[in-house]
């Protein structure tokens, strides 16, 4: 009886959930000494504590990122400071998804953004270095890399696109809030982020229902054209800092291409100029003087870009900036005309789509020229659709065709839906019918 009573009266003890994994696996009590418990030291085995210990050393709570990049912390973001670790503490879990995206950017994505080897090196080395200082830049890096992965890994396309959206929107909020407070310290970071935003916008532009020319006012109240205007203003006000800093080679390379563009325009035969037709349309359109001047200036800049394109027709020699320099050279007043839906300004933008076609071989530009032109076509009235006949033919885009009705004597009307590509909701005749009639 005495032995049974002794065995049955085991001294109760409180279980702990904060011991190391090794002691738990061996089912022995862990003294929780840091950085290694006594049992693990005694048996010379690795001591691995559970993630229930926070970076401050307290127990009973856990740190888990709300989003993948919440594990990316920088000293410049006061809302998410670096989690300093004491000698006897272990870091929180690494988020492998972020590391995968960063590795992809540094080994692959950075090499696809420019043809020039010096600029490739800047994107591979200098841009990530800026990202380690400014969190919103790092988020832009991860977003662009995620879109790159989405393009080449179809099985995880939706996952990577969602990651890109989360990362970019988070970084964009910070960047937009910093624009009114431009300093010598943050100007390079803002410039790099704005450049990446242009890449991200082009890479994610898949739905032609998105009114890129007007802008989605629900997203931070700004369209991509507003971003371009902001970037142009940023460069103008901080040219000396940017051109003489680590990213100076970007501006010097752009300067060389700009000089070549002007030279090509000076020697551009008039018979090769594709903007002649739209110049004629502007002359007879009866536009107000201010609108006419803005559209004419935009057309003159288009002519220079086409001169460079024809001068270097080989895609291997085409740079991203050769196509987009036009947007930085047009007057902000012209961009305002686009936002207001000016038909003549939108038609001129249709010619810009041909420039985009010259860099269509880039993964982040693939199909953009056709999607832009489709949107432009839907925004134009019947008269101004005739203004963009040359871009339509040059790009090879097929406008939507209405359903056709066939009839024979003595038989009811028969609709042929298989002959219909898309119903055009705009009134009047479509471009194809006008073109075939010789209009």
Short mmCIF file of C-alpha atoms in Angstrom, two decimals:
data_model
loop_
_atom_site.label_atom_id
_atom_site.label_comp_id
_atom_site.label_asym_id
_atom_site.label_seq_id
_atom_site.Cartn_x
_atom_site.Cartn_y
_atom_site.Cartn_z
CA UNK A 1 0.00 0.00 0.00
CA UNK A 2 2.84 2.35 0.88
CA UNK A 3 4.60 1.81 -2.46
CA UNK A 4 1.43 2.39 -4.46
CA UNK A 5 0.76 5.59 -2.57
CA UNK A 6 4.32 6.77 -3.26
CA UNK A 7 4.08 6.01 -6.99
CA UNK A 8 0.68 7.60 -7.34
CA UNK A 9 1.72 10.87 -5.73
CA UNK A 10 4.09 12.22 -8.41
CA UNK A 11 5.01 15.83 -7.93
CA UNK A 12 3.14 17.93 -10.52
CA UNK A 13 5.15 20.30 -12.73
CA UNK A 14 4.20 23.06 -15.14
CA UNK A 15 4.86 22.36 -18.80
CA UNK A 16 6.74 24.97 -20.81
CA UNK A 17 6.35 25.75 -24.50
CA UNK A 18 9.44 27.88 -24.80
CA UNK A 19 12.19 25.28 -24.58
CA UNK A 20 14.50 24.35 -27.41
CA UNK A 21 13.48 21.83 -30.05
CA UNK A 22 16.18 19.33 -29.11
CA UNK A 23 15.03 19.04 -25.48
CA UNK A 24 11.42 18.72 -26.57
CA UNK A 25 12.34 15.95 -28.99
CA UNK A 26 14.24 14.13 -26.20
CA UNK A 27 11.35 14.84 -23.80
CA UNK A 28 13.57 16.34 -21.15
CA UNK A 29 13.30 19.62 -19.30
CA UNK A 30 15.12 22.53 -20.93
CA UNK A 31 16.71 25.15 -18.68
CA UNK A 32 16.26 27.70 -21.55
CA UNK A 33 19.72 29.16 -21.24
CA UNK A 34 20.71 31.34 -24.20
CA UNK A 35 22.13 31.09 -26.72
CA UNK A 36 22.40 27.33 -25.98
CA UNK A 37 20.79 25.40 -23.15
CA UNK A 38 22.88 23.29 -20.74
CA UNK A 39 21.58 19.96 -22.08
CA UNK A 40 22.63 20.75 -25.64
CA UNK A 41 26.03 21.98 -24.50
CA UNK A 42 26.51 18.81 -22.45
CA UNK A 43 25.68 16.52 -25.38
CA UNK A 44 27.34 18.74 -28.04
CA UNK A 45 24.19 18.98 -30.18
CA UNK A 46 22.66 22.03 -31.95
CA UNK A 47 20.30 24.07 -29.79
CA UNK A 48 17.37 25.44 -31.76
CA UNK A 49 14.69 27.48 -30.03
CA UNK A 50 11.15 27.69 -31.35
CA UNK A 51 9.89 30.80 -33.13
CA UNK A 52 7.79 31.63 -30.08
CA UNK A 53 10.63 33.83 -28.86
CA UNK A 54 10.48 37.38 -30.17
CA UNK A 55 13.45 39.45 -31.19
CA UNK A 56 13.23 41.36 -27.91
CA UNK A 57 13.84 38.22 -25.91
CA UNK A 58 10.35 37.96 -24.37
CA UNK A 59 8.49 34.68 -24.44
CA UNK A 60 4.93 33.60 -25.05
CA UNK A 61 4.39 35.66 -28.23
CA UNK A 62 5.50 35.26 -31.82
CA UNK A 63 6.57 37.55 -34.64
CA UNK A 64 5.06 36.75 -38.03
CA UNK A 65 5.20 39.19 -40.96
CA UNK A 66 1.84 40.50 -42.20
CA UNK A 67 3.18 40.56 -45.72
CA UNK A 68 6.23 38.87 -47.28
CA UNK A 69 8.34 42.02 -47.23
CA UNK A 70 7.52 42.94 -43.63
CA UNK A 71 10.76 41.11 -42.90
CA UNK A 72 12.64 43.76 -44.94
CA UNK A 73 13.52 46.49 -42.43
CA UNK A 74 15.53 49.63 -43.01
CA UNK A 75 16.82 52.46 -40.87
CA UNK A 76 15.24 55.08 -43.14
CA UNK A 77 11.67 53.87 -42.54
CA UNK A 78 10.71 55.10 -39.09
CA UNK A 79 7.56 52.99 -39.10
CA UNK A 80 9.56 49.76 -39.31
CA UNK A 81 12.98 50.10 -37.61
CA UNK A 82 15.68 47.48 -37.67
CA UNK A 83 15.13 44.85 -34.99
CA UNK A 84 18.42 44.99 -33.08
CA UNK A 85 19.55 41.66 -31.67
CA UNK A 86 21.47 41.16 -28.47
CA UNK A 87 24.30 38.61 -28.39
CA UNK A 88 22.08 36.00 -26.72
CA UNK A 89 19.14 36.44 -29.12
CA UNK A 90 18.28 34.82 -32.41
CA UNK A 91 16.76 36.61 -35.43
CA UNK A 92 13.17 36.11 -36.52
CA UNK A 93 12.42 33.73 -39.37
CA UNK A 94 13.70 34.64 -42.83
CA UNK A 95 11.00 34.93 -45.46
CA UNK A 96 12.33 32.81 -48.30
CA UNK A 97 9.88 34.29 -50.80
CA UNK A 98 11.50 37.73 -50.47
CA UNK A 99 14.97 36.24 -50.76
CA UNK A 100 13.92 34.34 -53.88
CA UNK A 101 12.65 37.55 -55.49
CA UNK A 102 15.78 39.48 -54.55
CA UNK A 103 18.00 36.71 -55.94
CA UNK A 104 15.99 36.66 -59.18
CA UNK A 105 16.32 40.43 -59.51
CA UNK A 106 20.10 40.43 -59.00
CA UNK A 107 20.78 37.47 -61.31
CA UNK A 108 18.16 37.88 -64.02
CA UNK A 109 15.67 40.79 -63.93
CA UNK A 110 18.37 43.49 -63.74
CA UNK A 111 19.91 42.19 -66.96
CA UNK A 112 16.68 42.63 -68.93
CA UNK A 113 16.07 46.33 -68.30
CA UNK A 114 18.77 47.82 -70.54
CA UNK A 115 21.04 46.83 -73.40
CA UNK A 116 24.02 48.88 -72.18
CA UNK A 117 26.37 46.78 -70.02
CA UNK A 118 27.15 49.70 -67.68
CA UNK A 119 23.48 50.27 -66.96
CA UNK A 120 22.99 46.56 -66.35
CA UNK A 121 25.69 46.74 -63.69
CA UNK A 122 24.02 49.75 -62.05
CA UNK A 123 20.75 47.85 -61.78
CA UNK A 124 22.50 44.76 -60.49
CA UNK A 125 24.74 46.42 -57.86
CA UNK A 126 23.73 50.00 -57.08
CA UNK A 127 19.96 49.70 -57.11
CA UNK A 128 19.84 46.88 -54.50
CA UNK A 129 22.26 48.91 -52.37
CA UNK A 130 19.76 51.78 -52.40
CA UNK A 131 17.07 49.26 -51.49
CA UNK A 132 18.96 48.22 -48.37
CA UNK A 133 18.80 51.85 -47.21
CA UNK A 134 15.26 52.73 -48.34
CA UNK A 135 12.53 50.16 -47.79
CA UNK A 136 10.18 51.54 -50.45
CA UNK A 137 12.91 51.01 -53.06
CA UNK A 138 13.38 47.41 -51.88
CA UNK A 139 9.65 46.87 -52.25
CA UNK A 140 9.87 48.18 -55.82
CA UNK A 141 12.71 45.73 -56.51
CA UNK A 142 10.67 42.80 -55.15
CA UNK A 143 7.58 43.89 -57.09
CA UNK A 144 9.43 44.11 -60.42
CA UNK A 145 11.11 40.75 -59.80
CA UNK A 146 7.74 39.18 -58.94
CA UNK A 147 6.27 40.34 -62.25
CA UNK A 148 9.31 38.92 -64.02
CA UNK A 149 8.72 35.58 -62.31
CA UNK A 150 5.01 35.73 -63.16
CA UNK A 151 5.90 36.15 -66.82
CA UNK A 152 8.11 33.05 -66.98
CA UNK A 153 6.45 30.79 -64.38
CA UNK A 154 2.85 30.43 -65.62
CA UNK A 155 1.97 27.89 -62.93
CA UNK A 156 2.48 30.53 -60.21
CA UNK A 157 1.48 33.56 -62.25
CA UNK A 158 -1.39 34.66 -59.99
CA UNK A 159 0.71 34.22 -56.86
CA UNK A 160 3.60 36.32 -58.13
CA UNK A 161 1.29 39.01 -59.51
CA UNK A 162 -0.42 39.32 -56.14
CA UNK A 163 2.97 39.64 -54.44
CA UNK A 164 3.97 42.34 -56.91
CA UNK A 165 0.81 44.32 -56.18
CA UNK A 166 1.26 44.09 -52.39
CA UNK A 167 4.91 45.13 -52.56
CA UNK A 168 4.47 47.99 -55.01
CA UNK A 169 1.39 49.53 -53.43
CA UNK A 170 3.12 49.52 -50.06
CA UNK A 171 6.23 51.19 -51.48
CA UNK A 172 4.21 53.65 -53.56
CA UNK A 173 2.42 55.05 -50.53
CA UNK A 174 5.76 55.91 -48.94
CA UNK A 175 7.21 57.36 -52.16
CA UNK A 176 4.20 59.58 -52.82
CA UNK A 177 4.30 60.91 -49.25
CA UNK A 178 8.01 61.79 -49.70
CA UNK A 179 7.69 63.66 -53.01
CA UNK A 180 6.74 66.99 -51.37
CA UNK A 181 9.79 66.67 -49.11
CA UNK A 182 12.55 66.21 -51.68
CA UNK A 183 16.08 66.32 -50.26
CA UNK A 184 19.60 65.61 -51.48
CA UNK A 185 19.42 62.43 -49.42
CA UNK A 186 16.25 60.88 -50.86
CA UNK A 187 16.22 62.15 -54.46
CA UNK A 188 18.14 59.17 -55.88
CA UNK A 189 15.85 56.69 -54.12
CA UNK A 190 12.74 58.45 -55.45
CA UNK A 191 14.15 58.56 -58.97
CA UNK A 192 14.96 54.84 -58.97
CA UNK A 193 11.53 53.96 -57.55
CA UNK A 194 9.73 56.09 -60.15
CA UNK A 195 11.71 54.38 -62.93
CA UNK A 196 10.81 50.95 -61.54
CA UNK A 197 7.17 52.02 -61.30
CA UNK A 198 7.14 52.66 -65.04
CA UNK A 199 8.54 49.16 -65.67
CA UNK A 200 6.02 47.68 -63.22
CA UNK A 201 3.12 49.53 -64.81
CA UNK A 202 4.00 48.32 -68.30
CA UNK A 203 4.59 44.74 -67.14
CA UNK A 204 1.26 44.58 -65.31
CA UNK A 205 -0.82 46.26 -68.03
CA UNK A 206 -2.83 43.26 -69.21
CA UNK A 207 -6.45 44.45 -69.07
CA UNK A 208 -7.43 46.82 -71.88
CA UNK A 209 -10.37 48.03 -69.79
CA UNK A 210 -7.91 49.95 -67.61
CA UNK A 211 -7.99 53.58 -68.71
CA UNK A 212 -4.29 54.26 -68.60
CA UNK A 213 -4.63 57.53 -70.44
CA UNK A 214 -7.12 58.80 -67.89
CA UNK A 215 -5.77 57.09 -64.80
CA UNK A 216 -7.40 55.16 -61.99
CA UNK A 217 -8.26 57.84 -59.48
CA UNK A 218 -8.96 55.18 -56.84
CA UNK A 219 -5.28 54.25 -56.60
CA UNK A 220 -3.49 56.98 -54.73
CA UNK A 221 -5.26 59.51 -56.94
CA UNK A 222 -2.65 59.38 -59.67
CA UNK A 223 -2.28 57.86 -63.13
CA UNK A 224 0.95 56.74 -64.71
CA UNK A 225 1.04 59.97 -66.71
CA UNK A 226 1.02 61.90 -63.46
CA UNK A 227 3.95 59.78 -62.34
CA UNK A 228 5.85 60.65 -65.51
CA UNK A 229 5.22 64.34 -64.93
CA UNK A 230 6.46 63.97 -61.37
CA UNK A 231 9.57 62.11 -62.52
CA UNK A 232 10.34 64.76 -65.14
CA UNK A 233 9.99 67.47 -62.51
CA UNK A 234 12.20 65.44 -60.16
CA UNK A 235 14.96 65.17 -62.75
CA UNK A 236 14.76 68.84 -63.63
CA UNK A 237 15.01 70.08 -60.05
CA UNK A 238 17.80 67.65 -59.04
CA UNK A 239 19.77 67.25 -62.25
CA UNK A 240 23.17 68.12 -60.76
CA UNK A 241 22.76 65.67 -57.86
CA UNK A 242 21.51 62.83 -60.04
CA UNK A 243 23.93 63.28 -62.93
CA UNK A 244 26.96 63.51 -60.64
CA UNK A 245 25.93 60.70 -58.30
CA UNK A 246 26.20 56.89 -58.53
CA UNK A 247 23.51 56.84 -61.23
CA UNK A 248 25.22 59.44 -63.38
CA UNK A 249 25.97 56.86 -66.13
CA UNK A 250 22.21 56.51 -66.69
CA UNK A 251 21.91 60.21 -67.48
CA UNK A 252 25.06 60.33 -69.57
CA UNK A 253 23.87 57.35 -71.64
CA UNK A 254 20.54 59.06 -72.10
CA UNK A 255 22.33 62.24 -73.15
CA UNK A 256 24.24 60.39 -75.86
CA UNK A 257 21.04 58.84 -77.24
CA UNK A 258 19.37 62.26 -77.12
CA UNK A 259 22.17 63.79 -79.18
CA UNK A 260 21.88 60.96 -81.70
CA UNK A 261 18.11 61.57 -81.85
CA UNK A 262 18.60 65.25 -82.70
CA UNK A 263 21.21 64.39 -85.33
CA UNK A 264 18.93 61.81 -86.94
CA UNK A 265 16.06 64.34 -87.00
CA UNK A 266 18.20 66.93 -88.78
CA UNK A 267 18.95 64.44 -91.58
CA UNK A 268 15.50 62.85 -91.71
CA UNK A 269 14.09 62.76 -95.30
CA UNK A 270 10.57 64.16 -95.44
CA UNK A 271 9.34 61.21 -97.51
CA UNK A 272 10.20 58.88 -94.62
CA UNK A 273 8.40 60.97 -92.00
CA UNK A 274 5.27 59.04 -90.87
CA UNK A 275 3.87 62.07 -89.00
CA UNK A 276 3.05 64.03 -92.15
CA UNK A 277 -0.52 62.77 -92.29
CA UNK A 278 -1.39 63.68 -88.74
CA UNK A 279 0.22 67.10 -89.23
CA UNK A 280 -2.18 67.64 -92.11
CA UNK A 281 -5.11 66.59 -89.94
CA UNK A 282 -4.06 69.06 -87.25
CA UNK A 283 -3.80 71.88 -89.83
CA UNK A 284 -7.39 71.40 -91.02
CA UNK A 285 -8.92 70.50 -87.64
CA UNK A 286 -9.76 74.03 -86.55
CA UNK A 287 -8.36 73.53 -83.04
CA UNK A 288 -7.93 76.41 -80.63
CA UNK A 289 -4.50 77.99 -80.85
CA UNK A 290 -3.23 76.66 -77.50
CA UNK A 291 -4.42 73.11 -78.20
CA UNK A 292 -3.01 73.26 -81.74
CA UNK A 293 0.40 74.45 -80.49
CA UNK A 294 0.60 71.70 -77.84
CA UNK A 295 -0.38 68.98 -80.32
CA UNK A 296 2.03 70.30 -82.94
CA UNK A 297 4.91 70.33 -80.42
CA UNK A 298 4.10 66.74 -79.44
CA UNK A 299 4.05 65.74 -83.12
CA UNK A 300 7.43 67.41 -83.72
CA UNK A 301 8.93 65.38 -80.88
CA UNK A 302 7.39 62.23 -82.38
CA UNK A 303 9.12 63.00 -85.65
CA UNK A 304 12.51 63.07 -83.88
CA UNK A 305 11.86 59.71 -82.23
CA UNK A 306 10.85 58.14 -85.54
CA UNK A 307 14.01 59.54 -87.11
CA UNK A 308 16.08 57.72 -84.48
CA UNK A 309 14.02 54.54 -84.91
CA UNK A 310 14.58 54.50 -88.66
CA UNK A 311 18.26 55.39 -88.15
CA UNK A 312 18.73 52.30 -85.90
CA UNK A 313 16.06 49.85 -87.13
CA UNK A 314 17.74 46.77 -85.60
CA UNK A 315 15.91 45.84 -82.34
CA UNK A 316 19.26 44.88 -80.81
CA UNK A 317 20.25 48.56 -80.88
CA UNK A 318 16.95 49.88 -79.52
CA UNK A 319 17.00 51.14 -75.95
CA UNK A 320 14.02 51.51 -73.65
CA UNK A 321 14.69 55.25 -73.47
CA UNK A 322 14.57 55.64 -77.26
CA UNK A 323 10.83 54.99 -77.18
CA UNK A 324 9.93 56.74 -73.95
CA UNK A 325 12.00 59.88 -74.38
CA UNK A 326 9.02 61.31 -76.26
CA UNK A 327 6.89 61.31 -73.11
CA UNK A 328 9.58 63.29 -71.28
CA UNK A 329 10.00 65.81 -74.09
CA UNK A 330 6.33 66.72 -74.62
CA UNK A 331 4.88 69.69 -72.79
CA UNK A 332 2.95 68.95 -69.60
CA UNK A 333 0.08 70.78 -71.23
CA UNK A 334 -0.15 67.99 -73.81
CA UNK A 335 -0.35 65.39 -71.03
CA UNK A 336 -3.17 67.45 -69.52
CA UNK A 337 -4.98 67.28 -72.88
CA UNK A 338 -4.69 63.49 -72.74
CA UNK A 339 -6.16 63.39 -69.25
CA UNK A 340 -9.05 65.58 -70.37
CA UNK A 341 -9.81 63.26 -73.30
CA UNK A 342 -8.84 65.63 -76.15
CA UNK A 343 -9.44 63.61 -79.31
CA UNK A 344 -6.54 65.09 -81.28
CA UNK A 345 -4.09 64.48 -78.41
CA UNK A 346 -5.26 60.87 -78.03
CA UNK A 347 -4.85 60.26 -81.77
CA UNK A 348 -1.25 61.56 -81.59
CA UNK A 349 -0.65 59.10 -78.75
CA UNK A 350 -1.62 56.34 -81.21
CA UNK A 351 1.57 57.12 -83.15
CA UNK A 352 3.54 56.67 -79.94
CA UNK A 353 2.30 53.05 -79.91
CA UNK A 354 4.48 52.38 -82.97
CA UNK A 355 7.52 53.46 -80.94
CA UNK A 356 6.45 51.03 -78.21
CA UNK A 357 6.31 48.27 -80.81
CA UNK A 358 10.07 48.74 -81.36
CA UNK A 359 10.77 47.44 -77.84
CA UNK A 360 8.01 44.82 -77.84
CA UNK A 361 10.68 42.10 -77.52
CA UNK A 362 11.21 43.07 -73.87
CA UNK A 363 9.25 40.86 -71.45
CA UNK A 364 7.83 43.90 -69.64
CA UNK A 365 6.68 45.46 -72.94
CA UNK A 366 5.23 42.39 -74.64
CA UNK A 367 1.92 43.27 -76.28
CA UNK A 368 1.73 46.77 -74.75
CA UNK A 369 1.63 48.54 -78.12
CA UNK A 370 -1.46 46.62 -79.23
CA UNK A 371 -3.21 47.01 -75.87
CA UNK A 372 -2.54 50.75 -75.86
CA UNK A 373 -3.81 51.09 -79.41
CA UNK A 374 -6.94 49.11 -78.60
CA UNK A 375 -7.70 51.47 -75.73
CA UNK A 376 -7.01 54.52 -77.88
CA UNK A 377 -9.32 53.21 -80.61
CA UNK A 378 -12.15 52.78 -78.11
CA UNK A 379 -11.66 56.33 -76.80
CA UNK A 380 -11.76 58.00 -80.22
CA UNK A 381 -14.82 59.07 -82.20
CA UNK A 382 -15.29 57.95 -85.80
CA UNK A 383 -13.55 60.98 -87.30
CA UNK A 384 -10.41 60.65 -85.22
CA UNK A 385 -10.19 56.90 -85.71
CA UNK A 386 -9.26 57.74 -89.28
CA UNK A 387 -6.27 59.69 -87.91
CA UNK A 388 -4.65 56.50 -86.60
CA UNK A 389 -4.83 54.42 -89.77
CA UNK A 390 -1.03 54.33 -90.10
CA UNK A 391 -0.37 53.10 -86.53
CA UNK A 392 -3.03 50.41 -86.95
CA UNK A 393 -1.42 49.17 -90.16
CA UNK A 394 2.14 49.44 -88.83
CA UNK A 395 1.44 47.51 -85.62
CA UNK A 396 -0.80 44.99 -87.35
CA UNK A 397 -3.62 45.37 -84.85
CA UNK A 398 -7.09 44.38 -86.03
CA UNK A 399 -9.91 46.71 -84.94
CA UNK A 400 -13.09 45.14 -83.55
CA UNK A 401 -15.65 44.16 -86.21
CA UNK A 402 -19.39 44.25 -85.70
CA UNK A 403 -21.52 41.17 -86.18
CA UNK A 404 -22.41 40.59 -89.82
CA UNK A 405 -25.85 39.66 -91.08
CA UNK A 406 -26.12 37.44 -94.16
CA UNK A 407 -29.35 37.07 -96.15
CA UNK A 408 -30.50 35.33 -99.27
CA UNK A 409 -33.71 35.89 -101.22
CA UNK A 410 -36.51 33.94 -99.61
CA UNK A 411 -34.54 33.06 -96.47
CA UNK A 412 -34.57 34.69 -93.03
CA UNK A 413 -31.64 36.79 -91.81
CA UNK A 414 -28.85 34.63 -90.40
CA UNK A 415 -26.36 36.05 -87.92
CA UNK A 416 -22.81 34.72 -88.13
CA UNK A 417 -21.33 35.12 -84.64
CA UNK A 418 -18.22 33.22 -85.62
CA UNK A 419 -17.28 36.05 -87.96
CA UNK A 420 -17.48 38.60 -85.14
CA UNK A 421 -14.34 39.40 -83.21
CA UNK A 422 -15.86 41.92 -80.83
CA UNK A 423 -18.90 44.18 -80.83
CA UNK A 424 -17.90 47.80 -81.02
CA UNK A 425 -20.22 49.89 -78.87
CA UNK A 426 -19.23 53.20 -80.47
CA UNK A 427 -21.68 54.65 -83.03
CA UNK A 428 -20.93 54.88 -86.74
CA UNK A 429 -18.84 52.83 -89.14
CA UNK A 430 -15.64 51.11 -88.07
CA UNK A 431 -12.18 51.78 -89.45
CA UNK A 432 -12.00 48.70 -91.61
CA UNK A 433 -15.11 49.64 -93.59
CA UNK A 434 -13.87 53.21 -93.99
CA UNK A 435 -10.46 52.02 -95.14
CA UNK A 436 -11.91 49.60 -97.68
CA UNK A 437 -14.08 52.34 -99.11
CA UNK A 438 -10.98 54.45 -99.73
CA UNK A 439 -11.68 57.01 -96.98
#
